Coordinates of C-alpha atoms and ligand atoms in Angstrom, one line a residue:
M1 CA 154.5 143.8 144.5
L2 CA 157.1 146.4 145.6
R3 CA 155.7 149.0 147.9
K4 CA 156.8 152.6 148.2
K5 CA 159.3 153.2 151.0
K6 CA 158.0 155.3 153.9
I7 CA 159.1 158.9 153.3
I8 CA 157.7 160.5 156.4
S9 CA 158.0 159.0 159.8
N10 CA 154.9 158.2 161.9
K11 CA 156.0 160.7 164.5
I12 CA 156.1 163.6 162.0
L13 CA 152.8 162.4 160.4
K14 CA 151.1 162.7 163.8
I15 CA 152.4 166.2 164.3
I16 CA 151.3 167.2 160.9
Y17 CA 147.7 166.0 161.5
Q18 CA 147.7 167.5 165.0
H19 CA 148.0 170.9 163.4
D20 CA 145.6 170.1 160.6
Y21 CA 142.2 171.8 161.1
T22 CA 140.5 170.2 158.0
K23 CA 136.9 169.5 159.0
R24 CA 136.6 165.7 159.0
T25 CA 133.9 163.1 159.7
I26 CA 134.5 159.5 160.8
I27 CA 132.5 157.0 158.9
S28 CA 132.5 153.2 159.0
L29 CA 131.2 150.5 156.7
Y30 CA 131.7 146.7 156.3
K31 CA 130.5 143.9 154.2
Y32 CA 131.0 140.2 154.1
F33 CA 131.4 139.0 150.5
K34 CA 133.9 136.9 148.6
I35 CA 137.0 138.8 147.7
H36 CA 139.2 136.7 145.4
N37 CA 142.3 138.9 145.4
P38 CA 142.6 141.1 148.5
I39 CA 146.0 142.5 147.5
I40 CA 144.8 143.9 144.2
L41 CA 141.9 145.5 146.0
L42 CA 144.2 146.9 148.6
D43 CA 146.4 148.7 146.1
F44 CA 143.4 150.1 144.2
I45 CA 141.8 151.5 147.4
K46 CA 145.1 152.9 148.6
I47 CA 145.7 154.9 145.3
E48 CA 142.1 156.2 145.2
L49 CA 141.8 157.2 148.8
K50 CA 145.1 159.1 148.8
K51 CA 143.5 161.5 146.4
Y52 CA 140.9 162.5 149.1
D53 CA 143.3 162.7 152.0
V54 CA 141.5 159.9 153.8
L55 CA 142.9 158.6 157.1
G56 CA 141.9 155.6 159.2
R57 CA 142.1 151.8 158.9
I58 CA 140.7 149.3 156.5
Y59 CA 140.8 145.6 156.8
I60 CA 140.4 143.4 153.7
A61 CA 140.0 139.6 153.9
T62 CA 138.9 137.0 151.4
E63 CA 135.6 137.1 153.4
G64 CA 135.0 140.9 153.0
I65 CA 135.9 144.4 153.9
N66 CA 135.8 146.5 157.1
V67 CA 136.4 150.3 156.9
Q68 CA 136.7 152.9 159.5
I69 CA 138.0 156.2 158.1
S70 CA 138.2 159.9 158.8
T71 CA 137.3 161.8 155.6
P72 CA 137.5 165.5 154.9
D73 CA 134.0 166.8 154.7
I74 CA 134.6 168.4 151.3
Y75 CA 135.4 164.9 149.9
M76 CA 132.7 162.9 151.8
K77 CA 130.5 162.5 148.7
N78 CA 133.4 161.3 146.5
V79 CA 134.6 158.8 149.1
I80 CA 131.1 157.3 149.7
Y81 CA 130.6 157.2 145.9
F82 CA 133.9 155.4 145.6
F83 CA 133.0 152.7 148.0
K84 CA 129.4 152.2 146.7
N85 CA 130.9 151.6 143.2
L86 CA 133.8 149.5 144.3
N87 CA 131.8 146.3 144.0
I88 CA 128.3 145.3 143.3
H89 CA 128.0 144.0 146.9
L90 CA 128.7 147.5 148.2
K91 CA 126.0 149.2 146.1
N92 CA 123.5 149.6 149.0
I93 CA 126.0 149.6 151.8
C94 CA 125.0 151.1 155.2
I95 CA 127.3 154.0 156.1
N96 CA 127.7 154.6 159.8
Y97 CA 128.6 158.1 160.9
S98 CA 130.5 158.4 164.2
I99 CA 128.4 159.8 167.0
V100 CA 131.1 162.2 168.2
N101 CA 133.9 163.3 165.9
R102 CA 137.4 163.0 167.3
S103 CA 139.7 165.2 165.4
M104 CA 142.8 163.1 166.2
A105 CA 141.3 159.6 165.9
F106 CA 143.5 158.7 163.0
W107 CA 146.7 160.3 161.5
K108 CA 147.5 157.9 158.7
L109 CA 145.8 155.5 156.4
Q110 CA 146.4 151.8 157.2
I111 CA 145.1 149.2 154.9
K112 CA 145.8 145.6 156.0
I113 CA 145.1 142.1 154.7
R114 CA 143.5 140.0 157.5
K115 CA 142.5 136.4 157.7
Q116 CA 139.2 137.4 159.2
L117 CA 137.4 140.8 159.5
V118 CA 136.7 140.2 163.2
A119 CA 139.1 137.6 164.5
N120 CA 137.3 134.5 165.9
N121 CA 139.2 131.5 164.4
I122 CA 136.0 129.7 163.4
H123 CA 136.3 129.2 159.7
D124 CA 133.1 127.2 158.8
I125 CA 130.5 129.9 159.2
P126 CA 128.9 130.6 155.8
I127 CA 128.6 134.1 154.4
L128 CA 124.9 135.0 154.2
T129 CA 123.6 137.0 151.3
D130 CA 121.3 139.9 152.1
S131 CA 118.2 138.0 151.1
F132 CA 118.7 135.7 154.0
K133 CA 118.9 138.5 156.6
N134 CA 116.3 140.4 158.5
Y135 CA 117.4 143.9 159.3
L136 CA 115.4 146.2 161.6
N137 CA 115.5 150.0 161.6
A138 CA 115.1 152.1 164.7
F139 CA 111.3 152.4 164.3
Q140 CA 111.0 148.6 164.1
V141 CA 113.5 148.1 166.9
N142 CA 111.5 150.3 169.3
K143 CA 108.3 148.4 168.4
C144 CA 110.0 145.2 169.4
F145 CA 110.4 146.4 173.0
F146 CA 106.7 146.0 173.5
D147 CA 106.6 142.5 172.1
K148 CA 106.9 139.8 174.8
N149 CA 108.0 137.3 172.2
T150 CA 111.1 139.2 171.3
I151 CA 114.5 139.1 173.1
F152 CA 117.4 141.4 172.5
V153 CA 120.8 139.7 172.5
D154 CA 124.0 141.7 173.0
I155 CA 126.8 140.5 170.7
R156 CA 129.6 142.4 172.4
N157 CA 132.2 141.7 175.1
H158 CA 131.4 141.9 178.8
Y159 CA 133.3 145.2 179.2
E160 CA 131.1 146.8 176.5
Y161 CA 127.8 145.4 177.8
E162 CA 128.4 146.4 181.4
I163 CA 128.5 150.2 180.8
G164 CA 125.6 150.4 178.5
H165 CA 123.1 148.2 176.6
F166 CA 119.6 147.9 175.3
H167 CA 116.9 147.9 177.9
R168 CA 116.4 144.3 179.2
S169 CA 118.8 142.8 176.7
L170 CA 120.5 139.4 177.2
E171 CA 124.2 139.3 177.8
I172 CA 126.3 136.3 176.6
P173 CA 129.1 136.8 179.1
S174 CA 132.4 136.7 177.3
N175 CA 135.7 138.5 176.9
T176 CA 136.4 137.6 173.3
F177 CA 134.3 137.2 170.2
R178 CA 135.4 133.6 169.8
E179 CA 134.2 132.7 173.3
Q180 CA 130.9 134.4 172.6
L181 CA 130.3 132.6 169.3
D182 CA 131.0 129.3 171.1
K183 CA 128.4 130.0 173.8
L184 CA 125.8 131.6 171.6
P185 CA 123.8 128.5 170.2
I186 CA 123.7 127.0 173.7
F187 CA 122.6 130.2 175.5
L188 CA 119.9 130.8 173.0
R189 CA 118.5 127.3 172.9
L190 CA 115.8 128.3 175.4
Y191 CA 114.7 131.1 173.2
Q192 CA 114.5 129.2 169.9
N193 CA 110.8 130.0 169.4
K194 CA 111.1 133.7 170.2
K195 CA 112.1 136.5 167.8
I196 CA 115.8 137.0 168.5
V197 CA 117.2 140.5 167.8
L198 CA 121.0 140.6 167.7
Y199 CA 123.0 143.8 168.1
C200 CA 126.6 145.1 168.4
T201 CA 128.3 148.5 168.0
G202 CA 128.2 148.8 164.2
G203 CA 126.6 145.5 163.1
I204 CA 129.6 143.6 161.9
R205 CA 129.8 141.0 164.7
C206 CA 126.1 140.3 164.3
E207 CA 126.7 139.3 160.7
K208 CA 128.8 136.4 161.9
A209 CA 126.5 135.6 164.8
A210 CA 123.4 135.5 162.6
A211 CA 125.1 133.3 160.1
L212 CA 126.2 130.9 162.9
L213 CA 122.7 130.7 164.3
K214 CA 121.2 130.0 160.9
K215 CA 123.7 127.2 160.6
Y216 CA 122.3 125.8 163.9
K217 CA 118.7 126.0 162.4
F218 CA 117.5 129.1 164.4
K219 CA 114.7 130.6 162.4
N220 CA 113.7 134.0 163.8
I221 CA 117.0 135.9 163.7
Y222 CA 116.9 139.7 163.3
Q223 CA 119.7 142.2 163.3
I224 CA 119.7 145.9 164.0
Y225 CA 120.7 147.6 160.8
G226 CA 124.0 149.4 161.3
G227 CA 124.1 148.3 165.0
I228 CA 123.9 150.6 168.0
L229 CA 125.6 153.5 166.1
S230 CA 122.9 153.6 163.4
Y231 CA 120.1 153.1 165.9
I232 CA 121.3 156.1 168.0
N233 CA 121.7 158.3 164.9
Q234 CA 118.2 157.4 163.7
T235 CA 116.6 158.0 167.1
K236 CA 118.2 161.5 167.1
T237 CA 117.2 162.3 163.5
Y238 CA 113.6 161.2 164.0
N239 CA 113.3 162.1 167.6
L240 CA 112.3 158.6 168.7
P241 CA 112.4 157.2 172.3
M242 CA 115.9 155.8 173.0
Y243 CA 116.0 152.3 174.5
F244 CA 119.8 152.0 174.5
K245 CA 120.7 152.9 178.1
G246 CA 124.0 154.2 179.5
K247 CA 127.3 154.6 177.7
L248 CA 128.6 153.2 174.5
F249 CA 132.1 151.6 174.6
V250 CA 134.3 153.1 171.9
F251 CA 137.7 151.7 170.9
D252 CA 139.9 154.7 171.5
S253 CA 141.4 156.6 174.4
R254 CA 138.0 157.9 175.7
M255 CA 136.8 154.4 176.0
A256 CA 133.1 155.4 176.3
E257 CA 130.6 157.8 175.0
R258 CA 127.6 158.8 177.1
I259 CA 124.3 158.1 175.3
T260 CA 121.7 158.5 178.1
N261 CA 122.0 159.6 181.7
D262 CA 121.2 156.1 183.0
V263 CA 124.0 154.5 185.0
V264 CA 124.0 150.8 184.5
S265 CA 127.6 149.8 185.5
I266 CA 128.4 148.1 188.8
C267 CA 131.5 148.3 190.9
K268 CA 133.3 145.0 190.7
N269 CA 134.3 145.2 194.4
C270 CA 131.2 146.5 196.3
Q271 CA 128.5 145.8 193.6
N272 CA 127.1 149.3 193.9
I273 CA 126.0 151.2 190.9
T274 CA 128.8 153.6 189.8
D275 CA 129.5 155.9 186.9
S276 CA 133.3 155.4 187.1
M277 CA 135.2 154.6 184.0
H278 CA 137.0 151.3 183.2
I279 CA 140.5 151.0 184.6
N280 CA 143.2 148.3 184.3
C281 CA 144.3 146.6 187.5
L282 CA 147.7 148.1 188.4
N283 CA 149.1 144.6 189.0
N284 CA 150.9 144.0 185.7
V285 CA 150.4 140.3 185.8
C286 CA 146.6 140.8 186.2
H287 CA 146.0 143.9 184.2
R288 CA 142.3 143.1 184.2
L289 CA 139.9 145.7 182.7
F290 CA 137.2 146.5 185.3
I291 CA 135.0 149.1 186.9
Q292 CA 135.7 150.3 190.4
C293 CA 133.8 153.0 192.4
E294 CA 135.7 155.9 193.9
K295 CA 135.4 154.5 197.4
C296 CA 136.8 151.1 196.5
S297 CA 139.4 152.7 194.4
R298 CA 140.7 154.6 197.4
K299 CA 140.6 151.5 199.5
L300 CA 142.3 149.2 197.0
K301 CA 144.5 151.8 195.4
S302 CA 143.2 151.0 191.9
Y303 CA 144.0 147.3 192.2
C304 CA 141.2 144.9 191.3
S305 CA 141.4 142.9 194.6
K306 CA 143.2 142.7 197.9
R307 CA 145.2 139.8 196.3
C308 CA 146.5 142.0 193.5
L309 CA 147.2 144.8 196.0
N310 CA 149.2 142.6 198.3
F311 CA 151.1 140.7 195.7
S312 CA 152.4 143.7 193.7
Ligands
ZN1 ZN1 132.9 149.9 195.0
ZN2 ZN1 144.1 142.5 189.5

């Protein structure tokens, strides 16, 4: 199908939206379900969302849809109605509202066809229907913290876990989702008889992790409904105790959003607790993303190690 030529350059679009003071809210939603023709769906969504001046990014795959968009508040109801009626599988979809609204998070609408919603290159994980899943709301999650037979498992990368996570949760140390899925069944073998609660930022990675564990015959798998984002919003709305400690890693220039005053991150060099942000090692060959306290940062000039400092 022929696509319209770009009329306005990205640079100009960015400037336009920098000076646009429309009140907007960022929402996200996702669902794994069979989509037979992603291209037709893409065109339909594009035409509809243009009417509401929606910005952001949407990924469509034959395995489902993943949406993160900034919507003008005046059209919020229309946009949510649109998605809920787009497909029978989206009828009761969980809508996650961003904890903090960044006015400049998006300045155009990008809809892309992807092979997978969250790249992991494992293609034999079945899509589970909702009746096979156990979702927990924030009330139920908080109850689980008092149950000795429950373990919380973080389904995020190491750099996300190290700045904030659920109290006493288990980390599956990995730098990619693929690496984590590979390790997951082995790591959790010891806990097969426990109630296993999976969580990630918005819940999408847990959908795959839960389906994988079911394939490996794990029985007591639970997921936090809407992930950490929904948990935080619910604890605020209902004034519940908050068991997520520290900062939440976010995928934009701020990198992290403080949730509680607890500091859980550790300096990679001296192992002391530090509230410093992630930095990339200045050695371009290394470029490792890591946490360094101010003292070590002065000593190593923001390189991750003496080796990187000396070799660059
Ligand atoms: Zn240090
Ligand atoms: Zn380095």
